[in-house]
PDB file of C-alpha atoms in Angstrom:
ATOM      1  CA  MET A   4      -7.150  21.221  18.119  1.00 46.00           C
ATOM      2  CA  SER A   5      -6.701  23.627  15.374  1.00 49.00           C
ATOM      3  CA  TYR A   6      -8.256  26.347  13.103  1.00 53.00           C
ATOM      4  CA  TYR A   7     -11.846  23.924  11.232  1.00 61.00           C
ATOM      5  CA  GLY A   8     -11.362  21.155  13.874  1.00 63.00           C
ATOM      6  CA  TRP A   9      -7.856  20.021  11.891  1.00 64.00           C
ATOM      7  CA  HIS A  10      -4.413  19.117  14.330  1.00 68.00           C
ATOM      8  CA  ALA A  11      -2.146  21.401  14.671  1.00 74.00           C
ATOM      9  CA  TYR A  12       1.078  20.575  12.793  1.00 76.00           C
ATOM     10  CA  VAL A  13       3.241  17.524  14.556  1.00 72.00           C
ATOM     11  CA  PRO A  14       6.550  17.537  13.484  1.00 78.00           C
ATOM     12  CA  VAL A  15       8.130  14.299  12.190  1.00 74.00           C
ATOM     13  CA  ALA A  16      10.478  13.927  14.904  1.00 79.00           C
ATOM     14  CA  GLU A  17       7.403  13.983  17.527  1.00 78.00           C
ATOM     15  CA  LYS A  18       5.441  11.309  14.883  1.00 76.00           C
ATOM     16  CA  ARG A  19       8.227   8.935  15.305  1.00 77.00           C
ATOM     17  CA  ARG A  20       8.135   9.387  19.052  1.00 81.00           C
ATOM     18  CA  GLN A  21       4.517   8.798  18.878  1.00 80.00           C
ATOM     19  CA  ALA A  22       4.719   5.666  17.151  1.00 79.00           C
ATOM     20  CA  GLU A  23       7.330   4.060  18.297  1.00 82.00           C
ATOM     21  CA  ARG A  24       5.391   4.518  22.137  1.00 84.00           C
ATOM     22  CA  LYS A  25       2.152   3.227  20.710  1.00 82.00           C
ATOM     23  CA  LEU A  26       3.985   0.157  19.409  1.00 81.00           C
ATOM     24  CA  ALA A  27       5.603  -0.631  22.440  1.00 85.00           C
ATOM     25  CA  LYS A  28       2.394  -0.563  24.287  1.00 85.00           C
ATOM     26  CA  LEU A  29       0.904  -2.636  21.588  1.00 83.00           C
ATOM     27  CA  LYS A  30       3.526  -5.273  22.051  1.00 83.00           C
ATOM     28  CA  LYS A  31       3.076  -4.712  26.209  1.00 86.00           C
ATOM     29  CA  GLN A  32      -0.819  -6.158  25.703  1.00 85.00           C
ATOM     30  CA  GLY A  33       0.814  -9.055  23.286  1.00 82.00           C
ATOM     31  CA  ARG A  34      -1.144  -8.111  20.083  1.00 81.00           C
ATOM     32  CA  SER A  35       1.733  -9.528  17.598  1.00 81.00           C
ATOM     33  CA  VAL A  36       2.143  -6.167  15.463  1.00 83.00           C
ATOM     34  CA  ALA A  37       3.988  -5.236  11.568  1.00 84.00           C
ATOM     35  CA  PRO A  38       5.591  -2.521  11.840  1.00 85.00           C
ATOM     36  CA  VAL A  39       7.096  -1.206   8.517  1.00 86.00           C
ATOM     37  CA  ARG A  40      11.239  -0.384   8.245  1.00 84.00           C
ATOM     38  CA  ILE A  41      12.227   1.275   5.367  1.00 85.00           C
ATOM     39  CA  GLU A  42      16.063   0.887   4.547  1.00 82.00           C
ATOM     40  CA  GLY A  43      17.190   3.148   2.539  1.00 79.00           C
ATOM     41  CA  ARG A  44      15.389   5.808   0.526  1.00 79.00           C
ATOM     42  CA  THR A  45      13.613   2.950  -2.049  1.00 84.00           C
ATOM     43  CA  ILE A  46      10.558   1.392  -0.604  1.00 86.00           C
ATOM     44  CA  THR A  47      10.464  -1.868  -1.943  1.00 86.00           C
ATOM     45  CA  LYS A  48      13.186  -3.754  -3.563  1.00 83.00           C
ATOM     46  CA  SER A  49      11.222  -6.469  -5.425  1.00 81.00           C
ATOM     47  CA  PHE A  50       9.666  -6.622  -8.672  1.00 80.00           C
ATOM     48  CA  TRP A  51       5.764  -7.264  -7.337  1.00 83.00           C
ATOM     49  CA  GLY A  52       6.555  -4.683  -4.952  1.00 86.00           C
ATOM     50  CA  ARG A  53       7.848  -2.150  -7.838  1.00 86.00           C
ATOM     51  CA  SER A  54       5.353  -3.052  -9.924  1.00 86.00           C
ATOM     52  CA  TRP A  55       2.343  -2.561  -7.175  1.00 88.00           C
ATOM     53  CA  CYS A  56       3.978   1.225  -6.844  1.00 87.00           C
ATOM     54  CA  VAL A  57       3.540   1.912 -10.743  1.00 86.00           C
ATOM     55  CA  ASN A  58       0.497   0.556 -10.484  1.00 86.00           C
ATOM     56  CA  LEU A  59      -0.928   2.492  -8.656  1.00 85.00           C
ATOM     57  CA  GLU A  60       1.551   5.373  -9.897  1.00 85.00           C
ATOM     58  CA  ARG A  61      -0.642   5.465 -12.365  1.00 83.00           C
ATOM     59  CA  TYR A  62      -4.407   6.445 -11.937  1.00 78.00           C
ATOM     60  CA  SER A  63      -4.323  10.159 -11.856  1.00 69.00           C
ATOM     61  CA  ASP A  64      -7.096   9.860  -8.863  1.00 69.00           C
ATOM     62  CA  TYR A  65      -4.101   8.638  -6.525  1.00 72.00           C
ATOM     63  CA  GLU A  66      -1.414  10.785  -7.825  1.00 74.00           C
ATOM     64  CA  ASN A  67      -1.524  13.949  -4.988  1.00 79.00           C
ATOM     65  CA  ARG A  68      -2.200  12.203  -2.528  1.00 83.00           C
ATOM     66  CA  LEU A  69       0.653   9.296  -2.966  1.00 88.00           C
ATOM     67  CA  PRO A  70       3.426  11.470  -2.445  1.00 88.00           C
ATOM     68  CA  ARG A  71       2.330  12.149   0.986  1.00 88.00           C
ATOM     69  CA  GLY A  72       2.378   8.532   1.639  1.00 90.00           C
ATOM     70  CA  ARG A  73       5.647   7.658   1.072  1.00 89.00           C
ATOM     71  CA  THR A  74       7.140  10.024   3.631  1.00 87.00           C
ATOM     72  CA  TYR A  75       4.504   8.632   6.022  1.00 89.00           C
ATOM     73  CA  VAL A  76       5.626   4.827   5.147  1.00 90.00           C
ATOM     74  CA  ARG A  77       9.036   6.607   5.192  1.00 87.00           C
ATOM     75  CA  ASN A  78       9.461   8.134   8.069  1.00 84.00           C
ATOM     76  CA  GLY A  79       8.449   5.215  10.204  1.00 86.00           C
ATOM     77  CA  SER A  80       4.912   5.614  10.407  1.00 88.00           C
ATOM     78  CA  VAL A  81       2.941   2.696   9.597  1.00 92.00           C
ATOM     79  CA  ILE A  82       3.110   1.105  12.305  1.00 90.00           C
ATOM     80  CA  ASP A  83       1.406  -2.062  12.383  1.00 92.00           C
ATOM     81  CA  LEU A  84       0.702  -3.646   8.263  1.00 94.00           C
ATOM     82  CA  HIS A  85      -1.724  -7.143   7.877  1.00 94.00           C
ATOM     83  CA  ILE A  86      -2.166  -7.832   4.211  1.00 92.00           C
ATOM     84  CA  ALA A  87      -4.886 -10.869   3.976  1.00 93.00           C
ATOM     85  CA  LYS A  88      -6.542 -12.024   0.739  1.00 93.00           C
ATOM     86  CA  GLY A  89      -8.652  -9.245  -0.721  1.00 92.00           C
ATOM     87  CA  GLU A  90      -8.033  -7.105   2.297  1.00 95.00           C
ATOM     88  CA  ILE A  91      -5.234  -4.357   4.090  1.00 94.00           C
ATOM     89  CA  SER A  92      -5.685  -3.360   7.316  1.00 95.00           C
ATOM     90  CA  ALA A  93      -3.084  -0.913   8.620  1.00 95.00           C
ATOM     91  CA  MET A  94      -2.178   1.436  11.387  1.00 93.00           C
ATOM     92  CA  VAL A  95      -0.918   4.792  11.095  1.00 92.00           C
ATOM     93  CA  ALA A  96       0.289   7.095  13.050  1.00 87.00           C
ATOM     94  CA  GLY A  97      -0.350  11.258  12.196  1.00 82.00           C
ATOM     95  CA  SER A  98      -1.485  13.570  14.571  1.00 79.00           C
ATOM     96  CA  GLU A  99      -2.703  10.639  16.171  1.00 83.00           C
ATOM     97  CA  VAL A 100      -2.875   7.103  15.014  1.00 87.00           C
ATOM     98  CA  TYR A 101      -5.469   5.916  12.358  1.00 92.00           C
ATOM     99  CA  GLN A 102      -7.051   2.849  11.967  1.00 94.00           C
ATOM    100  CA  ILE A 103      -6.335   1.837   7.944  1.00 95.00           C
ATOM    101  CA  LYS A 104      -8.912  -0.645   5.906  1.00 96.00           C
ATOM    102  CA  ILE A 105      -8.121  -1.157   2.310  1.00 95.00           C
ATOM    103  CA  ALA A 106     -10.675  -3.508   0.666  1.00 96.00           C
ATOM    104  CA  ILE A 107      -9.642  -5.249  -2.932  1.00 94.00           C
ATOM    105  CA  ALA A 108     -12.092  -6.803  -5.062  1.00 94.00           C
ATOM    106  CA  PRO A 109     -10.588 -10.383  -5.826  1.00 93.00           C
ATOM    107  CA  ILE A 110     -10.059 -11.083  -9.518  1.00 91.00           C
ATOM    108  CA  THR A 111     -12.735 -11.645 -11.982  1.00 91.00           C
ATOM    109  CA  ARG A 112     -13.129 -15.344 -13.795  1.00 94.00           C
ATOM    110  CA  ALA A 113     -13.135 -14.025 -17.321  1.00 93.00           C
ATOM    111  CA  ARG A 114      -9.975 -11.924 -16.823  1.00 92.00           C
ATOM    112  CA  TRP A 115      -7.630 -14.862 -15.375  1.00 91.00           C
ATOM    113  CA  LYS A 116      -8.560 -17.092 -17.679  1.00 93.00           C
ATOM    114  CA  SER A 117      -7.120 -14.364 -20.388  1.00 90.00           C
ATOM    115  CA  ILE A 118      -3.751 -14.273 -18.453  1.00 87.00           C
ATOM    116  CA  CYS A 119      -3.373 -17.647 -18.708  1.00 85.00           C
ATOM    117  CA  ARG A 120      -4.859 -17.877 -22.072  1.00 86.00           C
ATOM    118  CA  ASP A 121      -2.331 -15.223 -22.964  1.00 84.00           C
ATOM    119  CA  CYS A 122       0.939 -16.635 -21.251  1.00 80.00           C
ATOM    120  CA  ALA A 123       0.215 -20.400 -22.033  1.00 78.00           C
ATOM    121  CA  GLY A 124       3.102 -22.070 -22.774  1.00 74.00           C
ATOM    122  CA  THR A 125       5.519 -18.618 -23.325  1.00 70.00           C
ATOM    123  CA  VAL A 126       7.048 -20.133 -19.540  1.00 65.00           C
ATOM    124  CA  ASP A 127      11.178 -20.258 -20.938  1.00 65.00           C
ATOM    125  CA  SER A 128      12.148 -22.569 -18.195  1.00 59.00           C
ATOM    126  CA  LEU A 129      10.722 -25.192 -15.306  1.00 64.00           C
ATOM    127  CA  VAL A 130      13.526 -23.886 -13.022  1.00 65.00           C
ATOM    128  CA  GLU A 131      13.017 -20.668 -13.658  1.00 67.00           C
ATOM    129  CA  LEU A 132       9.107 -20.857 -12.696  1.00 63.00           C
ATOM    130  CA  LEU A 133      10.298 -23.274  -9.723  1.00 67.00           C
ATOM    131  CA  GLN A 134      12.716 -20.126  -8.791  1.00 69.00           C
ATOM    132  CA  GLY A 135       9.974 -17.918  -8.457  1.00 67.00           C
ATOM    133  CA  ARG A 136      10.897 -16.106 -11.574  1.00 71.00           C
ATOM    134  CA  LEU A 137       9.138 -16.017 -14.953  1.00 73.00           C
ATOM    135  CA  ALA A 138       9.517 -14.496 -18.298  1.00 75.00           C
ATOM    136  CA  LYS A 139       9.705 -10.951 -19.057  1.00 78.00           C
ATOM    137  CA  GLY A 140       6.706 -11.822 -21.778  1.00 79.00           C
ATOM    138  CA  VAL A 141       4.561 -13.161 -18.628  1.00 80.00           C
ATOM    139  CA  MET A 142       6.004 -10.548 -15.781  1.00 82.00           C
ATOM    140  CA  GLU A 143       4.924  -8.023 -18.779  1.00 84.00           C
ATOM    141  CA  ARG A 144       1.429  -9.162 -19.474  1.00 84.00           C
ATOM    142  CA  VAL A 145       0.402  -9.685 -15.433  1.00 85.00           C
ATOM    143  CA  CYS A 146       1.316  -6.515 -14.583  1.00 86.00           C
ATOM    144  CA  ARG A 147      -0.246  -4.799 -17.954  1.00 87.00           C
ATOM    145  CA  GLU A 148      -2.772  -1.847 -16.849  1.00 85.00           C
ATOM    146  CA  GLY A 149      -6.151  -2.705 -17.530  1.00 84.00           C
ATOM    147  CA  ASP A 150      -6.177  -6.424 -17.745  1.00 87.00           C
ATOM    148  CA  GLY A 151      -3.866  -7.986 -15.582  1.00 89.00           C
ATOM    149  CA  LEU A 152      -3.189  -8.812 -12.073  1.00 89.00           C
ATOM    150  CA  PHE A 153      -3.609  -5.612 -10.516  1.00 91.00           C
ATOM    151  CA  PRO A 154      -6.679  -3.994  -9.531  1.00 90.00           C
ATOM    152  CA  SER A 155      -7.978  -0.266 -10.618  1.00 87.00           C
ATOM    153  CA  PRO A 156      -9.238   2.159  -8.855  1.00 86.00           C
ATOM    154  CA  THR A 157     -12.531   1.168  -8.941  1.00 88.00           C
ATOM    155  CA  GLU A 158     -11.851  -2.579  -7.725  1.00 91.00           C
ATOM    156  CA  ILE A 159     -10.125  -0.145  -3.687  1.00 91.00           C
ATOM    157  CA  LYS A 160     -12.361   0.481  -1.551  1.00 94.00           C
ATOM    158  CA  LEU A 161     -10.496   2.851   1.183  1.00 93.00           C
ATOM    159  CA  SER A 162     -10.976   3.724   4.354  1.00 94.00           C
ATOM    160  CA  CYS A 163      -9.229   5.705   7.630  1.00 94.00           C
ATOM    161  CA  SER A 164     -10.501   7.189  11.121  1.00 94.00           C
ATOM    162  CA  CYS A 165      -8.991   9.999  10.108  1.00 91.00           C
ATOM    163  CA  PRO A 166     -10.921  13.068   9.462  1.00 89.00           C
ATOM    164  CA  ASP A 167      -9.624  13.623   6.233  1.00 85.00           C
ATOM    165  CA  TRP A 168     -12.658  13.903   3.320  1.00 83.00           C
ATOM    166  CA  ALA A 169     -10.763  12.518   0.202  1.00 81.00           C
ATOM    167  CA  ASP A 170     -11.093   8.881  -0.567  1.00 80.00           C
ATOM    168  CA  MET A 171      -7.422   8.706   0.270  1.00 86.00           C
ATOM    169  CA  CYS A 172      -5.889  10.542   2.609  1.00 90.00           C
ATOM    170  CA  LYS A 173      -2.062  10.139   3.345  1.00 90.00           C
ATOM    171  CA  HIS A 174      -2.459   7.930   6.188  1.00 93.00           C
ATOM    172  CA  VAL A 175      -4.172   4.845   3.396  1.00 93.00           C
ATOM    173  CA  ALA A 176      -1.481   6.091   0.757  1.00 92.00           C
ATOM    174  CA  ALA A 177       1.428   4.635   3.357  1.00 93.00           C
ATOM    175  CA  ALA A 178      -0.652   2.146   3.163  1.00 94.00           C
ATOM    176  CA  LEU A 179      -0.901   0.932  -0.060  1.00 91.00           C
TER     177      LEU A 179
END
């Protein structure tokens, strides 16, 4: 421990070694782990992944923590990430390995009906739909700020086992 109960700075190389040791230990115990591996500088390649990141960056509540989270995820510090309906759980290596829980409120029935109503009749091609592609107008509607599919900060509950007092610490930001 260092000054005021915070841990001393841990270099990136040591965080990577620590993450790899913890990952190996979990695998040896027979636990199914899903580490996040980033190839290159781009965190996500899919439309949905990019849209999720853009949505998070819209909220001023998160703007000072997201850059640190991006650094952590690029370093390989997210050693386990599981996404389930309404919940994300993760293990992120920092000065220790921290447990992350993120709860996301389900979309309200009224918002879902509004999205369906706005998008009705705008699918350009059944073939594109079957291939998982939607028309630009549909994609803009479902990603619209405020009443699209993505949650607002009030619909996201964040939790981390680290000593940081902020709702969104760098470990949570890495998981998001």
